[in-house]
PDB file of C-alpha atoms and ligand atoms in Angstrom:
ATOM      1  CA  MET A   1    -245.877 -45.094 -26.295  1.00 80.00           C
ATOM      2  CA  LEU A   2    -247.230 -43.980 -29.673  1.00 79.00           C
ATOM      3  CA  LYS A   3    -245.092 -42.853 -32.622  1.00 78.00           C
ATOM      4  CA  SER A   4    -247.362 -39.959 -32.984  1.00 80.00           C
ATOM      5  CA  ASP A   5    -246.288 -38.826 -29.415  1.00 93.00           C
ATOM      6  CA  ILE A   6    -242.894 -38.255 -30.469  1.00 96.00           C
ATOM      7  CA  VAL A   7    -241.379 -35.187 -32.159  1.00 97.00           C
ATOM      8  CA  ILE A   8    -237.760 -34.908 -33.079  1.00 98.00           C
ATOM      9  CA  LYS A   9    -236.591 -31.056 -33.781  1.00 98.00           C
ATOM     10  CA  GLN A  10    -233.744 -28.877 -33.538  1.00 97.00           C
ATOM     11  CA  ILE A  11    -233.227 -27.126 -30.214  1.00 98.00           C
ATOM     12  CA  THR A  12    -230.786 -24.660 -28.992  1.00 98.00           C
ATOM     13  CA  ALA A  13    -227.531 -25.630 -26.851  1.00 98.00           C
ATOM     14  CA  GLN A  14    -229.071 -24.317 -23.653  1.00 98.00           C
ATOM     15  CA  GLU A  15    -232.130 -26.424 -24.117  1.00 98.00           C
ATOM     16  CA  THR A  16    -230.027 -29.667 -23.996  1.00 98.00           C
ATOM     17  CA  ILE A  17    -228.712 -28.923 -20.417  1.00 98.00           C
ATOM     18  CA  PRO A  18    -231.631 -30.569 -18.555  1.00 98.00           C
ATOM     19  CA  VAL A  19    -230.816 -33.800 -20.338  1.00 98.00           C
ATOM     20  CA  ARG A  20    -226.937 -33.395 -20.763  1.00 98.00           C
ATOM     21  CA  HIS A  21    -226.708 -32.844 -16.899  1.00 98.00           C
ATOM     22  CA  PRO A  22    -228.236 -35.821 -15.370  1.00 98.00           C
ATOM     23  CA  GLU A  23    -227.009 -38.246 -17.877  1.00 97.00           C
ATOM     24  CA  LEU A  24    -223.519 -37.207 -18.945  1.00 95.00           C
ATOM     25  CA  ARG A  25    -222.325 -34.984 -15.953  1.00 93.00           C
ATOM     26  CA  LYS A  26    -224.255 -36.123 -13.167  1.00 94.00           C
ATOM     27  CA  GLY A  27    -223.272 -34.301  -9.988  1.00 94.00           C
ATOM     28  CA  ARG A  28    -220.947 -32.189 -11.916  1.00 93.00           C
ATOM     29  CA  PRO A  29    -220.974 -28.317 -12.077  1.00 95.00           C
ATOM     30  CA  ILE A  30    -223.532 -27.241 -14.761  1.00 96.00           C
ATOM     31  CA  GLU A  31    -220.806 -25.384 -16.832  1.00 96.00           C
ATOM     32  CA  GLU A  32    -219.354 -28.894 -17.565  1.00 95.00           C
ATOM     33  CA  CYS A  33    -222.394 -29.567 -19.656  1.00 96.00           C
ATOM     34  CA  ILE A  34    -221.318 -26.669 -22.260  1.00 97.00           C
ATOM     35  CA  PHE A  35    -219.296 -27.884 -24.946  1.00 96.00           C
ATOM     36  CA  ASP A  36    -216.751 -26.113 -27.175  1.00 96.00           C
ATOM     37  CA  GLY A  37    -218.376 -25.083 -30.376  1.00 97.00           C
ATOM     38  CA  ASP A  38    -222.136 -25.463 -28.896  1.00 98.00           C
ATOM     39  CA  ASN A  39    -223.180 -22.144 -30.404  1.00 97.00           C
ATOM     40  CA  LEU A  40    -221.458 -22.051 -33.648  1.00 98.00           C
ATOM     41  CA  PHE A  41    -223.776 -21.610 -36.652  1.00 96.00           C
ATOM     42  CA  THR A  42    -222.531 -24.921 -38.062  1.00 96.00           C
ATOM     43  CA  THR A  43    -223.592 -26.923 -34.946  1.00 97.00           C
ATOM     44  CA  PHE A  44    -227.038 -28.242 -34.578  1.00 97.00           C
ATOM     45  CA  HIS A  45    -228.810 -29.957 -31.801  1.00 98.00           C
ATOM     46  CA  LEU A  46    -231.500 -32.331 -31.780  1.00 98.00           C
ATOM     47  CA  GLY A  47    -234.209 -32.686 -29.341  1.00 98.00           C
ATOM     48  CA  LEU A  48    -236.558 -35.633 -28.930  1.00 98.00           C
ATOM     49  CA  PHE A  49    -239.935 -34.623 -27.260  1.00 98.00           C
ATOM     50  CA  LEU A  50    -242.369 -37.375 -25.934  1.00 96.00           C
ATOM     51  CA  ASN A  51    -245.712 -35.399 -25.407  1.00 95.00           C
ATOM     52  CA  ASN A  52    -243.982 -31.975 -25.498  1.00 95.00           C
ATOM     53  CA  HIS A  53    -241.332 -33.194 -22.843  1.00 97.00           C
ATOM     54  CA  LEU A  54    -237.845 -33.049 -23.854  1.00 98.00           C
ATOM     55  CA  ILE A  55    -236.230 -36.329 -23.133  1.00 98.00           C
ATOM     56  CA  GLY A  56    -233.485 -37.062 -25.453  1.00 98.00           C
ATOM     57  CA  VAL A  57    -230.638 -34.837 -27.018  1.00 98.00           C
ATOM     58  CA  ALA A  58    -227.756 -35.206 -29.429  1.00 98.00           C
ATOM     59  CA  THR A  59    -225.436 -32.386 -30.671  1.00 98.00           C
ATOM     60  CA  PHE A  60    -223.691 -32.356 -34.281  1.00 98.00           C
ATOM     61  CA  LEU A  61    -220.586 -30.231 -34.632  1.00 98.00           C
ATOM     62  CA  GLU A  62    -218.397 -29.790 -37.900  1.00 96.00           C
ATOM     63  CA  ASN A  63    -215.217 -30.874 -36.068  1.00 95.00           C
ATOM     64  CA  ASN A  64    -212.915 -32.837 -38.513  1.00 95.00           C
ATOM     65  CA  ASN A  65    -211.175 -35.820 -37.210  1.00 96.00           C
ATOM     66  CA  PRO A  66    -207.976 -36.545 -39.165  1.00 95.00           C
ATOM     67  CA  LEU A  67    -208.764 -40.265 -39.179  1.00 95.00           C
ATOM     68  CA  PHE A  68    -211.304 -39.619 -41.894  1.00 95.00           C
ATOM     69  CA  ARG A  69    -211.190 -37.723 -45.133  1.00 89.00           C
ATOM     70  CA  ALA A  70    -214.589 -37.379 -45.917  1.00 86.00           C
ATOM     71  CA  ASP A  71    -217.121 -34.531 -44.979  1.00 95.00           C
ATOM     72  CA  GLN A  72    -217.902 -35.471 -41.402  1.00 97.00           C
ATOM     73  CA  LEU A  73    -219.830 -34.202 -38.357  1.00 98.00           C
ATOM     74  CA  GLN A  74    -218.892 -35.234 -34.801  1.00 98.00           C
ATOM     75  CA  LEU A  75    -221.751 -36.438 -32.417  1.00 98.00           C
ATOM     76  CA  ARG A  76    -221.646 -35.252 -29.020  1.00 97.00           C
ATOM     77  CA  GLY A  77    -223.787 -35.249 -25.804  1.00 97.00           C
ATOM     78  CA  MET A  78    -226.018 -38.110 -26.976  1.00 98.00           C
ATOM     79  CA  ALA A  79    -228.328 -38.786 -23.967  1.00 98.00           C
ATOM     80  CA  VAL A  80    -231.914 -40.068 -23.117  1.00 98.00           C
ATOM     81  CA  LEU A  81    -233.191 -39.601 -19.597  1.00 98.00           C
ATOM     82  CA  THR A  82    -232.932 -42.677 -17.598  1.00 98.00           C
ATOM     83  CA  LYS A  83    -236.672 -43.307 -17.148  1.00 97.00           C
ATOM     84  CA  TYR A  84    -236.839 -43.515 -20.843  1.00 97.00           C
ATOM     85  CA  GLN A  85    -233.930 -45.399 -21.889  1.00 97.00           C
ATOM     86  CA  GLY A  86    -234.144 -48.841 -23.747  1.00 97.00           C
ATOM     87  CA  LYS A  87    -237.118 -47.905 -25.787  1.00 96.00           C
ATOM     88  CA  LYS A  88    -235.377 -47.127 -29.080  1.00 96.00           C
ATOM     89  CA  LEU A  89    -235.751 -43.508 -28.605  1.00 97.00           C
ATOM     90  CA  GLY A  90    -231.711 -43.018 -28.749  1.00 98.00           C
ATOM     91  CA  ASP A  91    -231.952 -45.048 -32.118  1.00 97.00           C
ATOM     92  CA  LEU A  92    -234.481 -42.450 -33.636  1.00 97.00           C
ATOM     93  CA  LEU A  93    -232.475 -39.483 -32.613  1.00 97.00           C
ATOM     94  CA  LEU A  94    -229.584 -41.211 -34.505  1.00 97.00           C
ATOM     95  CA  LYS A  95    -231.701 -42.039 -37.652  1.00 97.00           C
ATOM     96  CA  LYS A  96    -232.987 -38.441 -37.599  1.00 97.00           C
ATOM     97  CA  ALA A  97    -229.426 -37.062 -37.501  1.00 96.00           C
ATOM     98  CA  GLU A  98    -228.302 -39.345 -40.628  1.00 96.00           C
ATOM     99  CA  GLU A  99    -231.131 -37.732 -42.587  1.00 96.00           C
ATOM    100  CA  LEU A 100    -229.921 -34.092 -41.569  1.00 95.00           C
ATOM    101  CA  ALA A 101    -226.228 -35.024 -42.255  1.00 96.00           C
ATOM    102  CA  ILE A 102    -226.913 -36.669 -45.470  1.00 96.00           C
ATOM    103  CA  ALA A 103    -228.878 -33.357 -46.369  1.00 95.00           C
ATOM    104  CA  LYS A 104    -225.850 -31.421 -45.549  1.00 94.00           C
ATOM    105  CA  ASN A 105    -223.528 -33.712 -47.957  1.00 95.00           C
ATOM    106  CA  LYS A 106    -221.985 -35.091 -44.929  1.00 96.00           C
ATOM    107  CA  SER A 107    -220.631 -38.838 -45.369  1.00 96.00           C
ATOM    108  CA  ILE A 108    -219.332 -39.877 -42.064  1.00 97.00           C
ATOM    109  CA  ILE A 109    -220.734 -39.459 -38.410  1.00 98.00           C
ATOM    110  CA  TRP A 110    -218.176 -40.072 -35.745  1.00 98.00           C
ATOM    111  CA  CYS A 111    -218.029 -39.725 -32.007  1.00 98.00           C
ATOM    112  CA  ASN A 112    -215.918 -40.523 -29.028  1.00 97.00           C
ATOM    113  CA  ALA A 113    -218.090 -43.273 -27.395  1.00 97.00           C
ATOM    114  CA  ARG A 114    -218.142 -44.270 -23.658  1.00 96.00           C
ATOM    115  CA  LEU A 115    -217.235 -47.825 -23.219  1.00 96.00           C
ATOM    116  CA  ILE A 116    -220.940 -48.432 -21.911  1.00 95.00           C
ATOM    117  CA  ALA A 117    -222.595 -46.969 -25.028  1.00 97.00           C
ATOM    118  CA  VAL A 118    -220.305 -48.858 -27.700  1.00 98.00           C
ATOM    119  CA  ASN A 119    -222.936 -51.497 -28.157  1.00 98.00           C
ATOM    120  CA  PHE A 120    -225.599 -48.991 -28.463  1.00 98.00           C
ATOM    121  CA  TYR A 121    -223.747 -47.449 -31.383  1.00 98.00           C
ATOM    122  CA  LYS A 122    -222.586 -50.831 -32.834  1.00 98.00           C
ATOM    123  CA  ARG A 123    -226.476 -51.716 -33.303  1.00 98.00           C
ATOM    124  CA  ALA A 124    -226.877 -48.326 -35.023  1.00 97.00           C
ATOM    125  CA  GLY A 125    -224.222 -49.457 -37.601  1.00 98.00           C
ATOM    126  CA  TYR A 126    -221.225 -47.658 -35.953  1.00 98.00           C
ATOM    127  CA  GLN A 127    -217.730 -49.252 -35.900  1.00 98.00           C
ATOM    128  CA  THR A 128    -214.942 -48.688 -33.512  1.00 98.00           C
ATOM    129  CA  ILE A 129    -211.631 -47.405 -34.987  1.00 97.00           C
ATOM    130  CA  GLY A 130    -208.298 -47.691 -33.092  1.00 95.00           C
ATOM    131  CA  ASN A 131    -207.656 -48.205 -29.372  1.00 95.00           C
ATOM    132  CA  SER A 132    -209.449 -47.040 -26.431  1.00 96.00           C
ATOM    133  CA  PHE A 133    -208.629 -43.984 -24.649  1.00 96.00           C
ATOM    134  CA  GLU A 134    -209.491 -42.156 -21.465  1.00 95.00           C
ATOM    135  CA  ILE A 135    -211.270 -38.859 -21.017  1.00 90.00           C
ATOM    136  CA  LYS A 136    -210.692 -37.339 -17.512  1.00 89.00           C
ATOM    137  CA  GLU A 137    -213.435 -37.648 -15.180  1.00 84.00           C
ATOM    138  CA  VAL A 138    -215.818 -39.315 -17.826  1.00 86.00           C
ATOM    139  CA  GLY A 139    -213.778 -42.770 -18.352  1.00 92.00           C
ATOM    140  CA  THR A 140    -212.865 -45.024 -21.117  1.00 96.00           C
ATOM    141  CA  HIS A 141    -213.906 -44.115 -24.779  1.00 96.00           C
ATOM    142  CA  PHE A 142    -213.512 -45.306 -28.544  1.00 97.00           C
ATOM    143  CA  VAL A 143    -213.531 -43.466 -31.495  1.00 98.00           C
ATOM    144  CA  MET A 144    -216.743 -44.972 -33.420  1.00 98.00           C
ATOM    145  CA  PHE A 145    -217.866 -43.899 -36.925  1.00 98.00           C
ATOM    146  CA  LYS A 146    -220.801 -44.587 -39.508  1.00 98.00           C
ATOM    147  CA  GLU A 147    -220.567 -44.253 -43.259  1.00 97.00           C
ATOM    148  CA  ILE A 148    -223.856 -42.842 -44.132  1.00 94.00           C
ATOM    149  CA  LYS A 149    -223.758 -42.779 -47.868  1.00 79.00           C
TER     150      LYS A 149
HETATM  151  C1  COA B   1    -226.806 -44.573 -24.769  1.00 56.30           C
HETATM  152  C2  COA B   1    -228.207 -43.976 -24.880  1.00 56.30           C
HETATM  153  C3  COA B   1    -228.179 -42.548 -25.442  1.00 56.30           C
HETATM  154  C4  COA B   1    -229.123 -45.083 -25.671  1.00 56.30           C
HETATM  155  O1  COA B   1    -230.392 -44.585 -25.848  1.00 56.30           O
HETATM  156  P1  COA B   1    -231.610 -45.521 -25.561  1.00 56.30           P
HETATM  157  O2  COA B   1    -232.774 -44.936 -26.064  1.00 56.30           O
HETATM  158  O3  COA B   1    -231.486 -45.965 -24.139  1.00 56.30           O
HETATM  159  O4  COA B   1    -231.030 -46.698 -26.565  1.00 56.30           O
HETATM  160  P2  COA B   1    -232.104 -47.466 -27.668  1.00 56.30           P
HETATM  161  O5  COA B   1    -233.257 -47.801 -26.768  1.00 56.30           O
HETATM  162  O6  COA B   1    -232.460 -46.743 -28.843  1.00 56.30           O
HETATM  163  O7  COA B   1    -231.189 -48.758 -27.778  1.00 56.30           O
HETATM  164  C5  COA B   1    -231.011 -49.217 -29.200  1.00 56.30           C
HETATM  165  C6  COA B   1    -230.255 -50.524 -29.073  1.00 56.30           C
HETATM  166  O8  COA B   1    -228.982 -50.441 -28.406  1.00 56.30           O
HETATM  167  C7  COA B   1    -228.939 -51.198 -27.305  1.00 56.30           C
HETATM  168  N1  COA B   1    -228.393 -50.323 -26.085  1.00 56.30           N
HETATM  169  C8  COA B   1    -228.794 -49.177 -25.626  1.00 56.30           C
HETATM  170  N2  COA B   1    -228.079 -48.601 -24.671  1.00 56.30           N
HETATM  171  C9  COA B   1    -227.131 -49.586 -24.712  1.00 56.30           C
HETATM  172  C10 COA B   1    -226.036 -49.776 -23.695  1.00 56.30           C
HETATM  173  N3  COA B   1    -225.666 -48.969 -22.824  1.00 56.30           N
HETATM  174  N4  COA B   1    -225.257 -50.858 -23.763  1.00 56.30           N
HETATM  175  C11 COA B   1    -225.627 -51.887 -24.711  1.00 56.30           C
HETATM  176  N5  COA B   1    -226.837 -51.955 -25.646  1.00 56.30           N
HETATM  177  C12 COA B   1    -227.380 -50.748 -25.431  1.00 56.30           C
HETATM  178  C13 COA B   1    -230.567 -51.479 -26.764  1.00 56.30           C
HETATM  179  O9  COA B   1    -230.705 -52.864 -26.203  1.00 56.30           O
HETATM  180  C14 COA B   1    -231.028 -51.491 -28.209  1.00 56.30           C
HETATM  181  O10 COA B   1    -230.660 -52.790 -28.876  1.00 56.30           O
HETATM  182  P3  COA B   1    -231.884 -53.694 -29.660  1.00 56.30           P
HETATM  183  O11 COA B   1    -232.241 -52.939 -30.939  1.00 56.30           O
HETATM  184  O12 COA B   1    -231.150 -54.739 -30.230  1.00 56.30           O
HETATM  185  O13 COA B   1    -232.832 -53.893 -28.758  1.00 56.30           O
HETATM  186  C15 COA B   1    -228.906 -43.836 -23.473  1.00 56.30           C
HETATM  187  O14 COA B   1    -228.882 -45.222 -22.768  1.00 56.30           O
HETATM  188  C16 COA B   1    -228.268 -42.886 -22.501  1.00 56.30           C
HETATM  189  O15 COA B   1    -228.574 -41.686 -22.731  1.00 56.30           O
HETATM  190  N6  COA B   1    -227.165 -43.302 -21.665  1.00 56.30           N
HETATM  191  C17 COA B   1    -226.697 -42.187 -20.626  1.00 56.30           C
HETATM  192  C18 COA B   1    -225.707 -41.272 -21.317  1.00 56.30           C
HETATM  193  C19 COA B   1    -224.632 -41.925 -22.265  1.00 56.30           C
HETATM  194  O16 COA B   1    -223.746 -42.939 -22.007  1.00 56.30           O
HETATM  195  N7  COA B   1    -224.485 -41.489 -23.498  1.00 56.30           N
HETATM  196  C20 COA B   1    -223.688 -41.758 -24.541  1.00 56.30           C
HETATM  197  C21 COA B   1    -222.387 -41.008 -24.409  1.00 56.30           C
HETATM  198  S1  COA B   1    -221.140 -41.652 -25.684  1.00 56.30           S
END
């Protein structure tokens, strides 16, 4: 895979569904792939394209978590198609998001991280805060955050 084959750009909420569905809501109704705030003008969605095929997505919402005082973005719906996982593509999406977040004067990105993804976020410089909690049908999560400036 060449770096020049990869493009990361903003996409619509609708475009994220073919990646969200198999990776985040497998076997569940498609409506469960639509998140509150997906279509707000303050929300943005990133798509990672490999040779013009969308294989990775991430969504950023202006949701304020009371744990943080700074201007913040919530990361949701982070996913890379199974076949392409473990190739640092998720990491590229996070890096691009940080650039955009800094340009929007945000200083924290936070997320509700699934237990299986905690190490992925840790390697990207995120840390957990507080105790784990359960999200129905999805499993155990931790709040994780990264200060980006
Ligand atoms: C989590 C996910 C987005 C990571 O994307 P990815 O492209 O596979 O991850 P990368 O290849 O960029 O990984 C970067 C680093 O994190 C590590 N990593 C990736 N996924 C991991 C996991 N599930 N557990 C532990 N470490 C992980 C990689 O080994 C790599 O480490 P390295 O830099 O030391 O080699 C992807 O695996 C995925 O879509 N999973 C299913 C959906 C999901 O769980 N999303 C997260 C919801 S909170």
